[in-house]
């Protein structure tokens, strides 16, 4: 049981590192903050748009663009 638990923890750590590396590829994007606000802070689109001084359409456009970049990094061209 302990060996299985350790293996599971190691897989989780590898996945976290993979996600962190993917996030590093977009960290210089001017709209990068959309990702943590949306997915970690669980803010609503209207709140994020207000904080970024843009309208909700701009929020959605940049969120989708960033997510598409992350998908390619994480899952390759098949993600498109």
PDB file of N, CA and C in Angstrom:
ATOM      1  N   UNK A   1       0.821  -1.202   0.000  1.00  0.00           N
ATOM      2  CA  UNK A   1       0.000   0.000   0.000  1.00  0.00           C
ATOM      3  C   UNK A   1       0.865   1.265   0.000  1.00  0.00           C
ATOM      4  N   UNK A   2       1.885   1.272   0.813  1.00  0.00           N
ATOM      5  CA  UNK A   2       2.753   2.445   0.913  1.00  0.00           C
ATOM      6  C   UNK A   2       3.484   2.680  -0.402  1.00  0.00           C
ATOM      7  N   UNK A   3       3.922   1.632  -1.054  1.00  0.00           N
ATOM      8  CA  UNK A   3       4.609   1.778  -2.348  1.00  0.00           C
ATOM      9  C   UNK A   3       3.668   2.371  -3.388  1.00  0.00           C
ATOM     10  N   UNK A   4       2.419   1.932  -3.395  1.00  0.00           N
ATOM     11  CA  UNK A   4       1.429   2.488  -4.325  1.00  0.00           C
ATOM     12  C   UNK A   4       1.180   3.956  -4.035  1.00  0.00           C
ATOM     13  N   UNK A   5       1.084   4.296  -2.760  1.00  0.00           N
ATOM     14  CA  UNK A   5       0.869   5.687  -2.365  1.00  0.00           C
ATOM     15  C   UNK A   5       2.033   6.568  -2.785  1.00  0.00           C
ATOM     16  N   UNK A   6       3.249   6.082  -2.570  1.00  0.00           N
ATOM     17  CA  UNK A   6       4.431   6.845  -2.982  1.00  0.00           C
ATOM     18  C   UNK A   6       4.470   7.022  -4.495  1.00  0.00           C
ATOM     19  N   UNK A   7       4.132   5.977  -5.234  1.00  0.00           N
ATOM     20  CA  UNK A   7       4.111   6.070  -6.693  1.00  0.00           C
ATOM     21  C   UNK A   7       3.070   7.075  -7.148  1.00  0.00           C
ATOM     22  N   UNK A   8       1.909   7.066  -6.510  1.00  0.00           N
ATOM     23  CA  UNK A   8       0.857   8.020  -6.847  1.00  0.00           C
ATOM     24  C   UNK A   8       1.309   9.451  -6.557  1.00  0.00           C
ATOM     25  N   UNK A   9       1.958   9.640  -5.431  1.00  0.00           N
ATOM     26  CA  UNK A   9       2.460  10.976  -5.079  1.00  0.00           C
ATOM     27  C   UNK A   9       3.509  11.446  -6.076  1.00  0.00           C
ATOM     28  N   UNK A  10       4.346  10.543  -6.516  1.00  0.00           N
ATOM     29  CA  UNK A  10       5.382  10.896  -7.491  1.00  0.00           C
ATOM     30  C   UNK A  10       4.755  11.279  -8.829  1.00  0.00           C
ATOM     31  N   UNK A  11       3.733  10.547  -9.260  1.00  0.00           N
ATOM     32  CA  UNK A  11       3.022  10.897 -10.500  1.00  0.00           C
ATOM     33  C   UNK A  11       2.381  12.279 -10.378  1.00  0.00           C
ATOM     34  N   UNK A  12       1.803  12.557  -9.234  1.00  0.00           N
ATOM     35  CA  UNK A  12       1.180  13.864  -9.007  1.00  0.00           C
ATOM     36  C   UNK A  12       2.223  14.972  -9.060  1.00  0.00           C
ATOM     37  N   UNK A  13       3.367  14.764  -8.434  1.00  0.00           N
ATOM     38  CA  UNK A  13       4.447  15.761  -8.460  1.00  0.00           C
ATOM     39  C   UNK A  13       4.914  16.023  -9.886  1.00  0.00           C
ATOM     40  N   UNK A  14       5.060  14.942 -10.683  1.00  0.00           N
ATOM     41  CA  UNK A  14       5.476  15.113 -12.086  1.00  0.00           C
ATOM     42  C   UNK A  14       4.450  15.918 -12.868  1.00  0.00           C
ATOM     43  N   UNK A  15       3.176  15.638 -12.619  1.00  0.00           N
ATOM     44  CA  UNK A  15       2.110  16.358 -13.328  1.00  0.00           C
ATOM     45  C   UNK A  15       2.103  17.831 -12.933  1.00  0.00           C
ATOM     46  N   UNK A  16       2.319  18.114 -11.672  1.00  0.00           N
ATOM     47  CA  UNK A  16       2.379  19.507 -11.210  1.00  0.00           C
ATOM     48  C   UNK A  16       3.544  20.228 -11.871  1.00  0.00           C
ATOM     49  N   UNK A  17       4.706  19.584 -11.933  1.00  0.00           N
ATOM     50  CA  UNK A  17       5.864  20.210 -12.596  1.00  0.00           C
ATOM     51  C   UNK A  17       5.579  20.466 -14.073  1.00  0.00           C
ATOM     52  N   UNK A  18       4.883  19.539 -14.710  1.00  0.00           N
ATOM     53  CA  UNK A  18       4.522  19.698 -16.127  1.00  0.00           C
ATOM     54  C   UNK A  18       3.603  20.898 -16.309  1.00  0.00           C
ATOM     55  N   UNK A  19       2.643  21.057 -15.427  1.00  0.00           N
ATOM     56  CA  UNK A  19       1.722  22.195 -15.498  1.00  0.00           C
ATOM     57  C   UNK A  19       2.466  23.490 -15.208  1.00  0.00           C
ATOM     58  N   UNK A  20       3.346  23.485 -14.235  1.00  0.00           N
ATOM     59  CA  UNK A  20       4.133  24.684 -13.942  1.00  0.00           C
ATOM     60  C   UNK A  20       4.972  25.112 -15.130  1.00  0.00           C
ATOM     61  N   UNK A  21       5.594  24.122 -15.810  1.00  0.00           N
ATOM     62  CA  UNK A  21       6.389  24.453 -17.011  1.00  0.00           C
ATOM     63  C   UNK A  21       5.506  25.032 -18.112  1.00  0.00           C
ATOM     64  N   UNK A  22       4.310  24.490 -18.268  1.00  0.00           N
ATOM     65  CA  UNK A  22       3.386  25.015 -19.276  1.00  0.00           C
ATOM     66  C   UNK A  22       3.010  26.452 -18.934  1.00  0.00           C
ATOM     67  N   UNK A  23       2.734  26.718 -17.671  1.00  0.00           N
ATOM     68  CA  UNK A  23       2.379  28.078 -17.262  1.00  0.00           C
ATOM     69  C   UNK A  23       3.531  29.056 -17.488  1.00  0.00           C
ATOM     70  N   UNK A  24       4.756  28.585 -17.341  1.00  0.00           N
ATOM     71  CA  UNK A  24       5.920  29.437 -17.591  1.00  0.00           C
ATOM     72  C   UNK A  24       5.957  29.914 -19.038  1.00  0.00           C
ATOM     73  N   UNK A  25       5.408  29.141 -19.960  1.00  0.00           N
ATOM     74  CA  UNK A  25       5.445  29.531 -21.368  1.00  0.00           C
ATOM     75  C   UNK A  25       4.541  30.720 -21.664  1.00  0.00           C
ATOM     76  N   UNK A  26       3.592  31.002 -20.781  1.00  0.00           N
ATOM     77  CA  UNK A  26       2.684  32.130 -21.019  1.00  0.00           C
ATOM     78  C   UNK A  26       2.827  33.230 -19.979  1.00  0.00           C
ATOM     79  N   UNK A  27       3.750  33.084 -19.039  1.00  0.00           N
ATOM     80  CA  UNK A  27       3.832  34.023 -17.926  1.00  0.00           C
ATOM     81  C   UNK A  27       4.163  35.466 -18.336  1.00  0.00           C
ATOM     82  N   UNK A  28       4.757  35.660 -19.487  1.00  0.00           N
ATOM     83  CA  UNK A  28       5.080  37.016 -19.935  1.00  0.00           C
ATOM     84  C   UNK A  28       3.938  37.660 -20.713  1.00  0.00           C
ATOM     85  N   UNK A  29       2.873  36.926 -20.930  1.00  0.00           N
ATOM     86  CA  UNK A  29       1.718  37.463 -21.640  1.00  0.00           C
ATOM     87  C   UNK A  29       1.049  38.540 -20.784  1.00  0.00           C
ATOM     88  N   UNK A  30       0.671  39.661 -21.385  1.00  0.00           N
ATOM     89  CA  UNK A  30       0.040  40.737 -20.605  1.00  0.00           C
ATOM     90  C   UNK A  30      -1.254  40.310 -19.905  1.00  0.00           C
ATOM     91  N   UNK A  31      -1.897  39.279 -20.421  1.00  0.00           N
ATOM     92  CA  UNK A  31      -3.152  38.814 -19.827  1.00  0.00           C
ATOM     93  C   UNK A  31      -2.977  37.519 -19.033  1.00  0.00           C
ATOM     94  N   UNK A  32      -1.757  37.173 -18.687  1.00  0.00           N
ATOM     95  CA  UNK A  32      -1.487  35.944 -17.934  1.00  0.00           C
ATOM     96  C   UNK A  32      -2.325  35.857 -16.658  1.00  0.00           C
ATOM     97  N   UNK A  33      -2.514  36.964 -15.973  1.00  0.00           N
ATOM     98  CA  UNK A  33      -3.217  36.970 -14.689  1.00  0.00           C
ATOM     99  C   UNK A  33      -4.641  36.431 -14.784  1.00  0.00           C
ATOM    100  N   UNK A  34      -5.174  36.371 -15.992  1.00  0.00           N
ATOM    101  CA  UNK A  34      -6.504  35.779 -16.166  1.00  0.00           C
ATOM    102  C   UNK A  34      -6.526  34.346 -15.630  1.00  0.00           C
ATOM    103  N   UNK A  35      -5.477  33.603 -15.891  1.00  0.00           N
ATOM    104  CA  UNK A  35      -5.457  32.182 -15.526  1.00  0.00           C
ATOM    105  C   UNK A  35      -5.544  31.997 -14.007  1.00  0.00           C
ATOM    106  N   UNK A  36      -4.651  32.583 -13.217  1.00  0.00           N
ATOM    107  CA  UNK A  36      -4.794  32.389 -11.768  1.00  0.00           C
ATOM    108  C   UNK A  36      -6.072  32.995 -11.193  1.00  0.00           C
ATOM    109  N   UNK A  37      -6.496  34.145 -11.721  1.00  0.00           N
ATOM    110  CA  UNK A  37      -7.731  34.742 -11.203  1.00  0.00           C
ATOM    111  C   UNK A  37      -8.928  33.831 -11.456  1.00  0.00           C
ATOM    112  N   UNK A  38      -8.978  33.240 -12.646  1.00  0.00           N
ATOM    113  CA  UNK A  38     -10.115  32.392 -13.021  1.00  0.00           C
ATOM    114  C   UNK A  38     -10.061  31.027 -12.342  1.00  0.00           C
ATOM    115  N   UNK A  39      -8.904  30.391 -12.366  1.00  0.00           N
ATOM    116  CA  UNK A  39      -8.831  28.995 -11.959  1.00  0.00           C
ATOM    117  C   UNK A  39      -8.343  28.762 -10.532  1.00  0.00           C
ATOM    118  N   UNK A  40      -7.595  29.703  -9.957  1.00  0.00           N
ATOM    119  CA  UNK A  40      -7.170  29.536  -8.566  1.00  0.00           C
ATOM    120  C   UNK A  40      -8.012  30.379  -7.620  1.00  0.00           C
ATOM    121  N   UNK A  41      -8.260  31.622  -8.014  1.00  0.00           N
ATOM    122  CA  UNK A  41      -9.043  32.510  -7.154  1.00  0.00           C
ATOM    123  C   UNK A  41     -10.541  32.363  -7.385  1.00  0.00           C
ATOM    124  N   UNK A  42     -10.917  31.656  -8.457  1.00  0.00           N
ATOM    125  CA  UNK A  42     -12.316  31.387  -8.809  1.00  0.00           C
ATOM    126  C   UNK A  42     -13.147  32.664  -8.949  1.00  0.00           C
ATOM    127  N   UNK A  43     -12.514  33.692  -9.518  1.00  0.00           N
ATOM    128  CA  UNK A  43     -13.218  34.952  -9.749  1.00  0.00           C
ATOM    129  C   UNK A  43     -14.149  34.814 -10.946  1.00  0.00           C
ATOM    130  N   UNK A  44     -15.194  35.594 -10.944  1.00  0.00           N
ATOM    131  CA  UNK A  44     -16.155  35.619 -12.038  1.00  0.00           C
ATOM    132  C   UNK A  44     -15.586  36.442 -13.196  1.00  0.00           C
ATOM    133  N   UNK A  45     -15.992  36.128 -14.434  1.00  0.00           N
ATOM    134  CA  UNK A  45     -15.487  36.880 -15.598  1.00  0.00           C
ATOM    135  C   UNK A  45     -15.663  38.391 -15.460  1.00  0.00           C
ATOM    136  N   UNK A  46     -16.794  38.832 -14.956  1.00  0.00           N
ATOM    137  CA  UNK A  46     -17.019  40.277 -14.812  1.00  0.00           C
ATOM    138  C   UNK A  46     -16.022  40.893 -13.829  1.00  0.00           C
ATOM    139  N   UNK A  47     -15.700  40.180 -12.765  1.00  0.00           N
ATOM    140  CA  UNK A  47     -14.729  40.677 -11.788  1.00  0.00           C
ATOM    141  C   UNK A  47     -13.338  40.775 -12.411  1.00  0.00           C
ATOM    142  N   UNK A  48     -12.982  39.753 -13.165  1.00  0.00           N
ATOM    143  CA  UNK A  48     -11.660  39.750 -13.796  1.00  0.00           C
ATOM    144  C   UNK A  48     -11.565  40.862 -14.825  1.00  0.00           C
ATOM    145  N   UNK A  49     -12.591  41.001 -15.633  1.00  0.00           N
ATOM    146  CA  UNK A  49     -12.606  42.064 -16.644  1.00  0.00           C
ATOM    147  C   UNK A  49     -12.473  43.424 -15.979  1.00  0.00           C
ATOM    148  N   UNK A  50     -13.180  43.630 -14.883  1.00  0.00           N
ATOM    149  CA  UNK A  50     -13.093  44.911 -14.175  1.00  0.00           C
ATOM    150  C   UNK A  50     -11.682  45.141 -13.653  1.00  0.00           C
ATOM    151  N   UNK A  51     -11.097  44.115 -13.069  1.00  0.00           N
ATOM    152  CA  UNK A  51      -9.746  44.256 -12.520  1.00  0.00           C
ATOM    153  C   UNK A  51      -8.728  44.547 -13.617  1.00  0.00           C
ATOM    154  N   UNK A  52      -8.940  43.968 -14.810  1.00  0.00           N
ATOM    155  CA  UNK A  52      -8.010  44.182 -15.923  1.00  0.00           C
ATOM    156  C   UNK A  52      -8.375  45.386 -16.782  1.00  0.00           C
ATOM    157  N   UNK A  53      -9.437  46.083 -16.385  1.00  0.00           N
ATOM    158  CA  UNK A  53      -9.895  47.275 -17.123  1.00  0.00           C
ATOM    159  C   UNK A  53     -10.201  46.937 -18.587  1.00  0.00           C
ATOM    160  N   UNK A  54     -10.964  45.878 -18.779  1.00  0.00           N
ATOM    161  CA  UNK A  54     -11.379  45.495 -20.123  1.00  0.00           C
ATOM    162  C   UNK A  54     -12.815  44.996 -20.044  1.00  0.00           C
ATOM    163  N   UNK A  55     -13.430  44.758 -21.201  1.00  0.00           N
ATOM    164  CA  UNK A  55     -14.791  44.221 -21.155  1.00  0.00           C
ATOM    165  C   UNK A  55     -14.734  42.691 -21.116  1.00  0.00           C
ATOM    166  N   UNK A  56     -15.874  42.067 -20.885  1.00  0.00           N
ATOM    167  CA  UNK A  56     -15.914  40.614 -20.747  1.00  0.00           C
ATOM    168  C   UNK A  56     -15.535  39.898 -22.039  1.00  0.00           C
ATOM    169  N   UNK A  57     -15.877  40.483 -23.175  1.00  0.00           N
ATOM    170  CA  UNK A  57     -15.488  39.854 -24.447  1.00  0.00           C
ATOM    171  C   UNK A  57     -13.973  39.760 -24.546  1.00  0.00           C
ATOM    172  N   UNK A  58     -13.279  40.809 -24.114  1.00  0.00           N
ATOM    173  CA  UNK A  58     -11.813  40.795 -24.128  1.00  0.00           C
ATOM    174  C   UNK A  58     -11.296  39.729 -23.181  1.00  0.00           C
ATOM    175  N   UNK A  59     -11.901  39.640 -22.001  1.00  0.00           N
ATOM    176  CA  UNK A  59     -11.533  38.589 -21.052  1.00  0.00           C
ATOM    177  C   UNK A  59     -11.641  37.217 -21.708  1.00  0.00           C
ATOM    178  N   UNK A  60     -12.799  36.906 -22.285  1.00  0.00           N
ATOM    179  CA  UNK A  60     -13.018  35.594 -22.895  1.00  0.00           C
ATOM    180  C   UNK A  60     -12.053  35.325 -24.044  1.00  0.00           C
ATOM    181  N   UNK A  61     -11.808  36.328 -24.853  1.00  0.00           N
ATOM    182  CA  UNK A  61     -10.904  36.160 -25.993  1.00  0.00           C
ATOM    183  C   UNK A  61      -9.501  35.787 -25.508  1.00  0.00           C
ATOM    184  N   UNK A  62      -9.008  36.507 -24.520  1.00  0.00           N
ATOM    185  CA  UNK A  62      -7.651  36.240 -24.030  1.00  0.00           C
ATOM    186  C   UNK A  62      -7.593  34.961 -23.197  1.00  0.00           C
ATOM    187  N   UNK A  63      -8.629  34.669 -22.441  1.00  0.00           N
ATOM    188  CA  UNK A  63      -8.660  33.414 -21.684  1.00  0.00           C
ATOM    189  C   UNK A  63      -8.585  32.235 -22.646  1.00  0.00           C
ATOM    190  N   UNK A  64      -9.396  32.251 -23.676  1.00  0.00           N
ATOM    191  CA  UNK A  64      -9.397  31.168 -24.654  1.00  0.00           C
ATOM    192  C   UNK A  64      -8.061  31.055 -25.371  1.00  0.00           C
ATOM    193  N   UNK A  65      -7.479  32.196 -25.704  1.00  0.00           N
ATOM    194  CA  UNK A  65      -6.175  32.193 -26.384  1.00  0.00           C
ATOM    195  C   UNK A  65      -5.112  31.561 -25.487  1.00  0.00           C
ATOM    196  N   UNK A  66      -5.101  31.940 -24.219  1.00  0.00           N
ATOM    197  CA  UNK A  66      -4.114  31.389 -23.291  1.00  0.00           C
ATOM    198  C   UNK A  66      -4.342  29.899 -23.043  1.00  0.00           C
ATOM    199  N   UNK A  67      -5.592  29.511 -22.886  1.00  0.00           N
ATOM    200  CA  UNK A  67      -5.908  28.094 -22.680  1.00  0.00           C
ATOM    201  C   UNK A  67      -5.483  27.278 -23.903  1.00  0.00           C
ATOM    202  N   UNK A  68      -5.688  27.812 -25.089  1.00  0.00           N
ATOM    203  CA  UNK A  68      -5.266  27.097 -26.298  1.00  0.00           C
ATOM    204  C   UNK A  68      -3.754  26.912 -26.335  1.00  0.00           C
ATOM    205  N   UNK A  69      -3.008  27.930 -25.909  1.00  0.00           N
ATOM    206  CA  UNK A  69      -1.553  27.799 -25.844  1.00  0.00           C
ATOM    207  C   UNK A  69      -1.158  26.721 -24.836  1.00  0.00           C
ATOM    208  N   UNK A  70      -1.814  26.732 -23.685  1.00  0.00           N
ATOM    209  CA  UNK A  70      -1.508  25.731 -22.662  1.00  0.00           C
ATOM    210  C   UNK A  70      -1.850  24.322 -23.137  1.00  0.00           C
ATOM    211  N   UNK A  71      -2.955  24.183 -23.845  1.00  0.00           N
ATOM    212  CA  UNK A  71      -3.350  22.863 -24.348  1.00  0.00           C
ATOM    213  C   UNK A  71      -2.288  22.295 -25.270  1.00  0.00           C
ATOM    214  N   UNK A  72      -1.751  23.123 -26.137  1.00  0.00           N
ATOM    215  CA  UNK A  72      -0.732  22.651 -27.080  1.00  0.00           C
ATOM    216  C   UNK A  72       0.531  22.225 -26.314  1.00  0.00           C
ATOM    217  N   UNK A  73       0.933  23.022 -25.328  1.00  0.00           N
ATOM    218  CA  UNK A  73       2.116  22.676 -24.555  1.00  0.00           C
ATOM    219  C   UNK A  73       1.897  21.385 -23.768  1.00  0.00           C
ATOM    220  N   UNK A  74       0.722  21.257 -23.172  1.00  0.00           N
ATOM    221  CA  UNK A  74       0.447  20.087 -22.323  1.00  0.00           C
ATOM    222  C   UNK A  74       0.118  18.822 -23.102  1.00  0.00           C
ATOM    223  N   UNK A  75      -0.614  18.978 -24.215  1.00  0.00           N
ATOM    224  CA  UNK A  75      -1.132  17.803 -24.904  1.00  0.00           C
ATOM    225  C   UNK A  75      -0.681  17.672 -26.354  1.00  0.00           C
ATOM    226  N   UNK A  76       0.122  18.607 -26.830  1.00  0.00           N
ATOM    227  CA  UNK A  76       0.615  18.549 -28.194  1.00  0.00           C
ATOM    228  C   UNK A  76      -0.418  19.024 -29.201  1.00  0.00           C
ATOM    229  N   UNK A  77      -0.104  18.849 -30.463  1.00  0.00           N
ATOM    230  CA  UNK A  77      -0.947  19.327 -31.545  1.00  0.00           C
ATOM    231  C   UNK A  77      -2.313  18.643 -31.550  1.00  0.00           C
ATOM    232  N   UNK A  78      -2.414  17.474 -30.936  1.00  0.00           N
ATOM    233  CA  UNK A  78      -3.702  16.775 -30.874  1.00  0.00           C
ATOM    234  C   UNK A  78      -4.744  17.569 -30.086  1.00  0.00           C
ATOM    235  N   UNK A  79      -4.282  18.490 -29.250  1.00  0.00           N
ATOM    236  CA  UNK A  79      -5.208  19.273 -28.429  1.00  0.00           C
ATOM    237  C   UNK A  79      -6.010  20.263 -29.262  1.00  0.00           C
ATOM    238  N   UNK A  80      -5.534  20.570 -30.458  1.00  0.00           N
ATOM    239  CA  UNK A  80      -6.234  21.526 -31.294  1.00  0.00           C
ATOM    240  C   UNK A  80      -7.411  20.823 -31.885  1.00  0.00           C
TER     241      UNK A  80
END
